[in-house]
Amino acid sequence: MSEGGAMNDSARASHTIDLRSDTVTRPGPEMRRAMAEAEVDDDVLGHDPTVLRLERRAAEILGMEGALFVPSGTMANQVALHAQTRRGDEVFLHAQAHIIFYEQGGAAVLSGLQLRTFDSADGTLDPGVMEEYVHHDDDIHFAPTRLVCLEDTHNHCGGLVYPLEKLREVRAFCDRHGLLLHLDGARIWNAAAAGGGTLAEIAAPFDTVSVCLSKGLGAPVGSLVLGDAAFIQRALRARKLFGGGMRQAGVIAAAGLYALEHHVERVVDDHRRARALAERIARVPGLAVDLGKVQTNMVYAGTRGTGLPAKELVRLLDEAGVLTLDESPWQVRLVTHIDLDDADIEEAGEIIAAVVEGAAQS
Ligand code: TLP
C-alpha cells in the first residue's frame, strides 16, 4: 500500500486487494494532516479560504477562468448541465457516457433535458453523424440542441483516452452550430498522463469541465466544475439548488489541494500496473481482455469464455480477497489506484488465474 508502508507476508496473506474502482482509496497520513490543519470558514457565504485556494489552483492548472468545488462528479456534471441549458433543450452525448449510464436520469429529473445518444466503441462522437441531428429553435417540432458532452477518459468504454484532435473536431462542430461543449473529465488526469494532451490542452476546447479529486488523485471526497466567470455564477446557484453548498468545506478541499500538488504525476504508476494486470489475466483461459483498450487505469475482462457470468466471478473473487465490479452481465472491471502497489497487482493476477482455472475444473 503506497502510503501505508511495506506489508509483511502474513499481513499480505490476509488483506483484500480492492480493484472495484479508483474511488475506494483512503487518505494517507500527509493528506490527513493537510485536512486537520486546513483553515476554514463558511463556503456557502463564499469565505472558506482553503476552498477558494483549491478553486483558484484548479482553474490555473486547467487554464479555465473559474472553478467551483462540489461534493461529487455527478453533481459537477449535473450542475454544468443545469447551468448551460434551459428545460426542453437537447444534449448530445455518447450512449455509454457516465451522465446517461450512471446518473439516474438526472439530466431529465433535475433539468428537464432530452438526451440524444450516439454510440461508438471508443467513446468518441462523430461530428459527421451529429451534423444530421442538430436542431435549432426556428423549427417548432424539435427540441433545440444546446450542448454536447464528452467524457475523457471514457469510463464505460474501458478508460479510453479521447484523442486531442478529435476533441478539437467536436469543438469546431459546436462552433459551426452555436453549441456549448462540456467535458466529463472525472479522469482527465489519466487522460493527460496517457498522452491525451496536457491538462490545459484537453480542457481548452470546452466551455465547461468537471474533474474529480476523489478518483485517480486519491482524495476522499470532492470534484470541481470549471468554466468562465458567468458560468460559475450560474453554477453557484445550481449547486445550492441541488443541496451541494457545503459550509466549512476547507477540511475536504485541503485533501483535494494536497492531491493536486502531489498525486497528479503518479497516475502513470496506476497505468503501468493496469497493463501488468491486463497482461497477466489475458493469459487466463476463457477471460477476454483487449490489451489495445488498456490505455489507463482500467481493465475490462469478458467472462463469457469462462462460463461464469460476471456477477458469479465477482462473488468468487470476493471470497478469494480480490474485489472487482461487474460492469455488464459478462464483463468485469478492475481498476488500479494509489492504494495498490506492484505486489498487490501480481498477487491479484495470480488469484484471478487460480479462481477462474479452479472454477473451470469444478
Ligand atoms: N464513476 C464511478 C461509478 O459511478 C461508476 C466509478 O467507479 O467509476 N464521471 C465519470 C466518468 C465517472 O466514472 C464517475 C464515477 C462520475 C462522473 C461520478 O463521480 P461521483 O462518483 O463522484 O459522483
Coordinates of C-alpha atoms and ligand atoms in Angstrom, one line a residue:
M1 CA 0.0 0.0 0.0
S2 CA 1.7 3.2 -1.1
E3 CA 1.1 5.4 1.9
G4 CA 0.8 2.7 4.5
G5 CA 4.4 1.3 4.3
A6 CA 5.6 -2.2 3.4
M7 CA 3.5 -5.2 4.3
N8 CA 4.9 -8.4 5.6
D9 CA 3.9 -11.7 4.1
S10 CA 1.4 -12.7 6.8
A11 CA -0.3 -9.3 6.7
R12 CA -0.4 -9.6 2.9
A13 CA -2.0 -13.1 3.1
S14 CA -5.0 -11.7 5.0
H15 CA -5.6 -8.5 3.1
T16 CA -8.1 -7.7 0.4
I17 CA -7.0 -6.2 -2.9
D18 CA -9.6 -3.7 -3.9
L19 CA -9.9 -3.3 -7.6
R20 CA -13.5 -2.1 -7.6
S21 CA -12.7 1.5 -8.5
D22 CA -10.2 4.2 -8.0
T23 CA -12.8 5.8 -5.8
V24 CA -12.1 3.4 -2.9
T25 CA -8.8 5.0 -1.8
R26 CA -8.2 6.2 1.7
P27 CA -6.3 9.4 2.5
G28 CA -2.7 8.8 3.7
P29 CA -1.1 10.5 6.7
E30 CA 0.2 13.6 4.9
M31 CA -3.2 14.2 3.3
R32 CA -4.9 13.8 6.6
R33 CA -2.5 16.2 8.2
A34 CA -3.3 18.8 5.5
M35 CA -7.0 18.2 6.3
A36 CA -6.6 18.6 10.0
E37 CA -4.7 21.8 9.6
A38 CA -6.9 23.4 7.0
E39 CA -8.0 27.0 7.6
V40 CA -11.8 27.1 7.2
D41 CA -14.8 29.4 7.1
D42 CA -18.3 29.3 5.6
D43 CA -18.0 28.4 1.9
V44 CA -21.7 28.9 1.2
L45 CA -21.0 32.5 2.2
G46 CA -18.0 32.3 -0.1
H47 CA -15.4 32.7 2.6
D48 CA -13.6 29.4 3.1
P49 CA -10.0 30.2 2.3
T50 CA -9.0 26.6 1.5
V51 CA -11.9 26.1 -0.9
L52 CA -11.0 29.3 -2.6
R53 CA -7.4 28.3 -2.9
L54 CA -8.4 24.9 -4.3
E55 CA -10.7 26.6 -6.9
R56 CA -8.0 29.0 -7.9
R57 CA -5.4 26.3 -8.2
A58 CA -7.6 24.0 -10.3
A59 CA -8.6 26.8 -12.6
E60 CA -4.9 27.7 -13.1
I61 CA -3.8 24.1 -13.8
L62 CA -6.6 23.6 -16.3
G63 CA -6.4 27.0 -17.8
M64 CA -10.0 27.9 -17.1
E65 CA -11.3 31.2 -15.8
G66 CA -13.0 29.8 -12.7
A67 CA -13.8 26.7 -10.7
L68 CA -16.4 25.6 -8.2
F69 CA -15.9 22.9 -5.6
V70 CA -18.8 20.4 -5.4
P71 CA -19.3 17.2 -3.4
S72 CA -19.2 14.7 -6.3
G73 CA -18.5 14.1 -10.0
T74 CA -22.2 13.5 -10.5
M75 CA -23.0 16.9 -9.1
A76 CA -20.3 18.6 -11.2
N77 CA -21.9 17.2 -14.3
Q78 CA -25.4 18.0 -13.3
V79 CA -24.5 21.5 -12.2
A80 CA -22.9 22.0 -15.6
L81 CA -26.0 20.7 -17.5
H82 CA -28.3 22.8 -15.4
A83 CA -26.3 26.0 -15.8
Q84 CA -25.8 25.6 -19.5
T85 CA -29.3 24.8 -20.7
R86 CA -33.0 25.5 -20.4
R87 CA -35.7 22.9 -19.8
G88 CA -36.6 21.2 -23.1
D89 CA -33.2 21.6 -24.6
E90 CA -31.4 18.7 -26.2
V91 CA -28.0 17.4 -25.2
F92 CA -25.8 15.2 -27.4
L93 CA -23.6 12.6 -25.7
H94 CA -22.1 9.1 -26.0
A95 CA -24.6 6.2 -25.4
Q96 CA -22.4 5.0 -22.6
A97 CA -21.5 8.3 -21.0
H98 CA -21.5 8.4 -17.2
I99 CA -24.1 11.1 -17.5
I100 CA -26.6 8.8 -19.1
F101 CA -25.5 5.5 -17.7
Y102 CA -24.9 6.1 -14.0
E103 CA -26.6 9.4 -13.0
Q104 CA -30.2 8.1 -12.5
G105 CA -31.6 10.2 -15.4
G106 CA -30.6 13.3 -13.5
A107 CA -30.5 15.4 -16.7
A108 CA -34.2 14.8 -17.1
V109 CA -35.1 14.9 -13.4
L110 CA -33.2 18.0 -12.4
S111 CA -33.0 20.0 -15.7
G112 CA -35.8 18.7 -18.0
L113 CA -33.3 17.8 -20.7
Q114 CA -33.7 15.5 -23.6
L115 CA -30.6 13.4 -24.3
R116 CA -29.7 12.2 -27.8
T117 CA -27.1 9.5 -27.7
F118 CA -24.5 8.4 -30.3
D119 CA -22.6 5.1 -29.9
S120 CA -19.1 4.1 -30.8
A121 CA -16.7 1.5 -29.5
D122 CA -14.1 4.1 -28.4
G123 CA -16.2 6.7 -26.7
T124 CA -15.8 9.3 -29.4
L125 CA -18.6 11.2 -31.1
D126 CA -18.6 11.6 -34.9
P127 CA -19.3 15.2 -35.9
G128 CA -20.4 14.0 -39.4
V129 CA -23.1 11.9 -37.8
M130 CA -24.2 14.5 -35.2
E131 CA -24.5 17.1 -38.0
E132 CA -27.7 15.3 -39.2
Y133 CA -29.4 15.7 -35.8
V134 CA -28.7 19.3 -34.9
H135 CA -31.9 21.3 -34.4
H136 CA -32.4 24.9 -33.8
D137 CA -35.3 26.9 -32.2
D138 CA -36.7 28.0 -35.5
D139 CA -38.5 24.7 -36.2
I140 CA -41.1 24.2 -33.6
H141 CA -41.1 20.4 -33.9
F142 CA -37.7 19.9 -32.4
A143 CA -36.0 20.2 -29.0
P144 CA -33.3 22.8 -29.6
T145 CA -29.8 21.2 -29.5
R146 CA -27.8 23.2 -26.9
L147 CA -25.0 21.2 -25.6
V148 CA -22.6 18.4 -26.4
C149 CA -20.9 16.3 -23.6
L150 CA -17.8 14.3 -24.0
E151 CA -16.0 12.1 -21.5
D152 CA -12.2 11.7 -21.1
T153 CA -11.1 9.2 -20.1
H154 CA -14.2 7.2 -21.1
N155 CA -15.1 5.0 -18.2
H156 CA -17.6 2.6 -19.7
C157 CA -15.5 2.2 -22.9
G158 CA -12.6 0.9 -20.8
G159 CA -10.8 4.1 -19.6
L160 CA -10.0 5.1 -23.1
V161 CA -8.3 8.4 -23.9
Y162 CA -10.2 10.8 -26.2
P163 CA -7.6 11.9 -28.9
L164 CA -7.0 15.6 -28.7
E165 CA -7.5 16.2 -32.4
K166 CA -10.9 14.6 -32.1
L167 CA -11.9 16.8 -29.2
R168 CA -11.0 19.8 -31.3
E169 CA -13.1 18.4 -34.2
V170 CA -16.1 18.3 -31.9
R171 CA -15.3 21.9 -30.8
A172 CA -15.3 23.0 -34.4
F173 CA -18.6 21.2 -34.9
C174 CA -20.0 23.1 -31.9
D175 CA -18.8 26.4 -33.2
R176 CA -20.4 25.7 -36.6
H177 CA -23.8 25.2 -34.9
G178 CA -23.5 27.6 -31.9
L179 CA -23.5 24.7 -29.4
L180 CA -21.8 24.6 -25.9
L181 CA -19.4 21.8 -25.1
H182 CA -19.0 20.1 -21.7
L183 CA -16.3 17.6 -20.6
D184 CA -16.9 15.0 -18.0
G185 CA -13.2 14.9 -17.0
A186 CA -13.6 12.9 -13.9
R187 CA -10.3 11.2 -15.0
I188 CA -8.8 14.0 -17.0
W189 CA -5.6 13.3 -15.0
N190 CA -5.4 9.8 -16.5
A191 CA -6.1 11.1 -20.0
A192 CA -3.2 13.6 -19.7
A193 CA -0.8 11.0 -18.2
A194 CA -1.6 8.6 -21.1
G195 CA -0.7 11.1 -23.8
G196 CA -4.1 12.7 -24.4
G197 CA -2.6 16.2 -24.2
T198 CA -1.6 18.4 -21.2
L199 CA -4.4 19.2 -18.8
A200 CA -4.8 22.7 -20.2
E201 CA -4.8 21.4 -23.8
I202 CA -7.5 18.9 -23.0
A203 CA -9.7 21.5 -21.2
A204 CA -9.2 24.2 -23.9
P205 CA -11.9 23.2 -26.3
F206 CA -14.6 23.1 -23.6
D207 CA -16.9 25.7 -22.2
T208 CA -17.2 23.7 -19.0
V209 CA -15.2 20.8 -17.5
S210 CA -15.9 18.6 -14.5
V211 CA -13.0 16.9 -12.7
C212 CA -12.8 14.6 -9.8
L213 CA -10.3 14.7 -6.9
S214 CA -11.7 11.5 -5.4
K215 CA -10.6 9.1 -8.2
G216 CA -7.1 8.8 -9.5
L217 CA -5.9 11.6 -7.3
G218 CA -6.8 9.8 -4.1
A219 CA -8.7 12.5 -2.2
P220 CA -11.6 11.1 -0.1
V221 CA -14.3 13.5 -1.5
G222 CA -14.7 16.2 -4.0
S223 CA -15.0 17.4 -7.5
L224 CA -14.8 20.7 -9.3
V225 CA -16.7 22.2 -12.2
L226 CA -14.9 24.8 -14.3
G227 CA -15.8 27.4 -16.8
D228 CA -15.9 31.2 -17.3
A229 CA -17.0 33.7 -14.6
A230 CA -20.6 34.0 -15.9
F231 CA -20.9 30.2 -15.9
I232 CA -19.5 30.0 -12.3
Q233 CA -22.2 32.4 -11.1
R234 CA -24.9 30.2 -12.6
A235 CA -23.2 27.1 -11.3
L236 CA -23.2 28.5 -7.8
R237 CA -27.0 28.8 -8.0
A238 CA -27.3 25.3 -9.3
R239 CA -25.0 23.9 -6.6
K240 CA -27.1 25.5 -3.9
L241 CA -30.3 24.3 -5.6
F242 CA -29.1 20.7 -5.6
G243 CA -28.1 20.9 -2.0
G244 CA -24.4 20.9 -2.6
G245 CA -23.5 24.1 -0.7
M246 CA -21.0 22.9 2.0
R247 CA -20.0 25.0 5.0
Q248 CA -16.5 24.5 6.4
A249 CA -15.6 22.5 3.3
G250 CA -12.0 23.5 3.6
V251 CA -11.4 20.3 5.5
I252 CA -12.1 18.3 2.4
A253 CA -10.8 20.9 0.0
A254 CA -7.4 20.6 1.7
A255 CA -7.3 16.9 0.7
G256 CA -8.0 18.0 -2.9
L257 CA -5.3 20.6 -2.8
Y258 CA -2.9 18.1 -1.5
A259 CA -3.9 15.7 -4.2
L260 CA -3.5 18.3 -6.9
E261 CA 0.0 19.1 -5.7
H262 CA 1.2 15.6 -5.1
H263 CA -0.8 13.0 -6.9
V264 CA -1.2 14.1 -10.5
E265 CA 2.1 12.8 -11.8
R266 CA 1.9 9.5 -10.1
V267 CA -1.2 8.2 -12.0
V268 CA 1.2 6.8 -14.6
D269 CA 2.0 4.1 -12.0
D270 CA -1.6 3.1 -12.0
H271 CA -1.5 2.8 -15.8
R272 CA 1.6 0.7 -15.7
R273 CA 0.0 -1.6 -13.1
A274 CA -3.3 -1.9 -15.0
R275 CA -1.2 -3.0 -18.0
A276 CA 0.7 -5.6 -16.0
L277 CA -2.6 -6.9 -14.6
A278 CA -4.2 -7.0 -18.0
E279 CA -1.3 -8.9 -19.5
R280 CA -1.4 -11.4 -16.7
I281 CA -5.1 -12.1 -16.8
A282 CA -5.2 -12.1 -20.6
R283 CA -3.4 -15.4 -20.3
V284 CA -6.1 -16.9 -18.2
P285 CA -8.1 -19.4 -20.4
G286 CA -11.6 -18.0 -21.1
L287 CA -11.0 -14.4 -19.9
A288 CA -11.2 -12.0 -22.8
V289 CA -9.0 -8.9 -22.4
D290 CA -8.5 -6.5 -25.2
L291 CA -5.0 -5.2 -24.4
G292 CA -5.3 -2.5 -27.0
K293 CA -8.0 -1.0 -24.9
V294 CA -6.0 -0.9 -21.7
Q295 CA -4.7 2.7 -22.0
T296 CA -5.1 4.0 -18.5
N297 CA -6.0 2.5 -15.1
M298 CA -8.9 0.3 -16.1
V299 CA -9.0 -3.3 -17.2
Y300 CA -12.2 -4.8 -18.6
A301 CA -12.4 -8.6 -18.8
G302 CA -15.0 -10.5 -20.7
T303 CA -16.1 -13.6 -18.8
R304 CA -18.2 -15.5 -21.4
G305 CA -15.4 -17.8 -22.3
T306 CA -15.1 -18.9 -18.7
G307 CA -18.8 -19.8 -18.5
L308 CA -19.0 -17.6 -15.4
P309 CA -21.4 -14.7 -15.5
A310 CA -19.7 -11.5 -14.3
K311 CA -21.7 -11.5 -11.0
E312 CA -20.6 -15.0 -10.2
L313 CA -16.9 -14.3 -11.0
V314 CA -17.1 -11.2 -8.8
R315 CA -18.5 -13.3 -6.0
L316 CA -15.8 -15.9 -6.3
L317 CA -13.1 -13.3 -6.4
D318 CA -14.6 -11.6 -3.4
E319 CA -14.3 -14.8 -1.4
A320 CA -10.7 -15.1 -2.6
G321 CA -9.9 -11.5 -1.4
V322 CA -9.9 -9.7 -4.7
L323 CA -12.7 -7.1 -5.0
T324 CA -14.0 -6.3 -8.5
L325 CA -17.2 -4.9 -10.1
D326 CA -19.4 -6.5 -12.7
E327 CA -20.0 -3.8 -15.4
S328 CA -22.4 -5.8 -17.5
P329 CA -23.7 -9.4 -17.4
W330 CA -20.5 -10.8 -19.0
Q331 CA -17.9 -8.2 -18.1
V332 CA -15.8 -7.5 -15.0
R333 CA -14.0 -4.2 -14.4
L334 CA -10.7 -3.9 -12.5
V335 CA -9.3 -0.5 -11.6
T336 CA -5.8 0.3 -10.3
H337 CA -5.2 3.2 -7.9
I338 CA -3.0 4.9 -5.3
D339 CA -3.6 2.3 -2.6
L340 CA -2.2 -0.6 -4.6
D341 CA 1.5 -1.5 -5.2
D342 CA 3.2 -3.8 -7.6
A343 CA 3.0 -6.8 -5.3
D344 CA -0.8 -6.3 -4.9
I345 CA -1.2 -6.4 -8.7
E346 CA 1.0 -9.5 -9.0
E347 CA -1.0 -11.2 -6.3
A348 CA -4.3 -10.2 -7.7
G349 CA -3.3 -11.6 -11.1
E350 CA -2.4 -15.0 -9.6
I351 CA -5.6 -15.1 -7.5
I352 CA -7.8 -14.3 -10.5
A353 CA -6.0 -17.0 -12.6
A354 CA -6.4 -19.6 -9.8
V355 CA -10.1 -18.7 -9.2
V356 CA -11.0 -18.9 -12.9
E357 CA -9.0 -22.1 -13.5
G358 CA -10.4 -23.6 -10.3
A359 CA -14.0 -22.9 -11.5
A360 CA -13.3 -24.4 -14.9
Q361 CA -12.3 -27.7 -13.2
S362 CA -15.2 -27.9 -10.8
Ligands
TLP1 N1 -17.8 6.6 -11.6 C1 -17.9 5.5 -10.7 C2 -19.2 4.8 -10.8 O1 -20.2 5.8 -10.7 C3 -19.4 4.0 -12.0 C4 -16.7 4.5 -10.9 O2 -16.5 3.7 -10.0 O3 -16.1 4.6 -12.0 N2 -17.9 10.7 -14.4 C5 -17.3 9.6 -14.6 C6 -16.6 9.3 -15.9 C7 -17.2 8.6 -13.6 O4 -16.6 7.5 -13.8 C8 -17.8 8.9 -12.3 C9 -17.8 7.9 -11.2 C10 -18.5 10.1 -12.2 C11 -18.5 11.0 -13.2 C12 -19.3 10.5 -10.9 O5 -18.5 10.7 -9.9 P1 -19.0 10.6 -8.4 O6 -19.0 9.1 -8.0 O7 -18.1 11.4 -7.6 O8 -20.4 11.2 -8.4

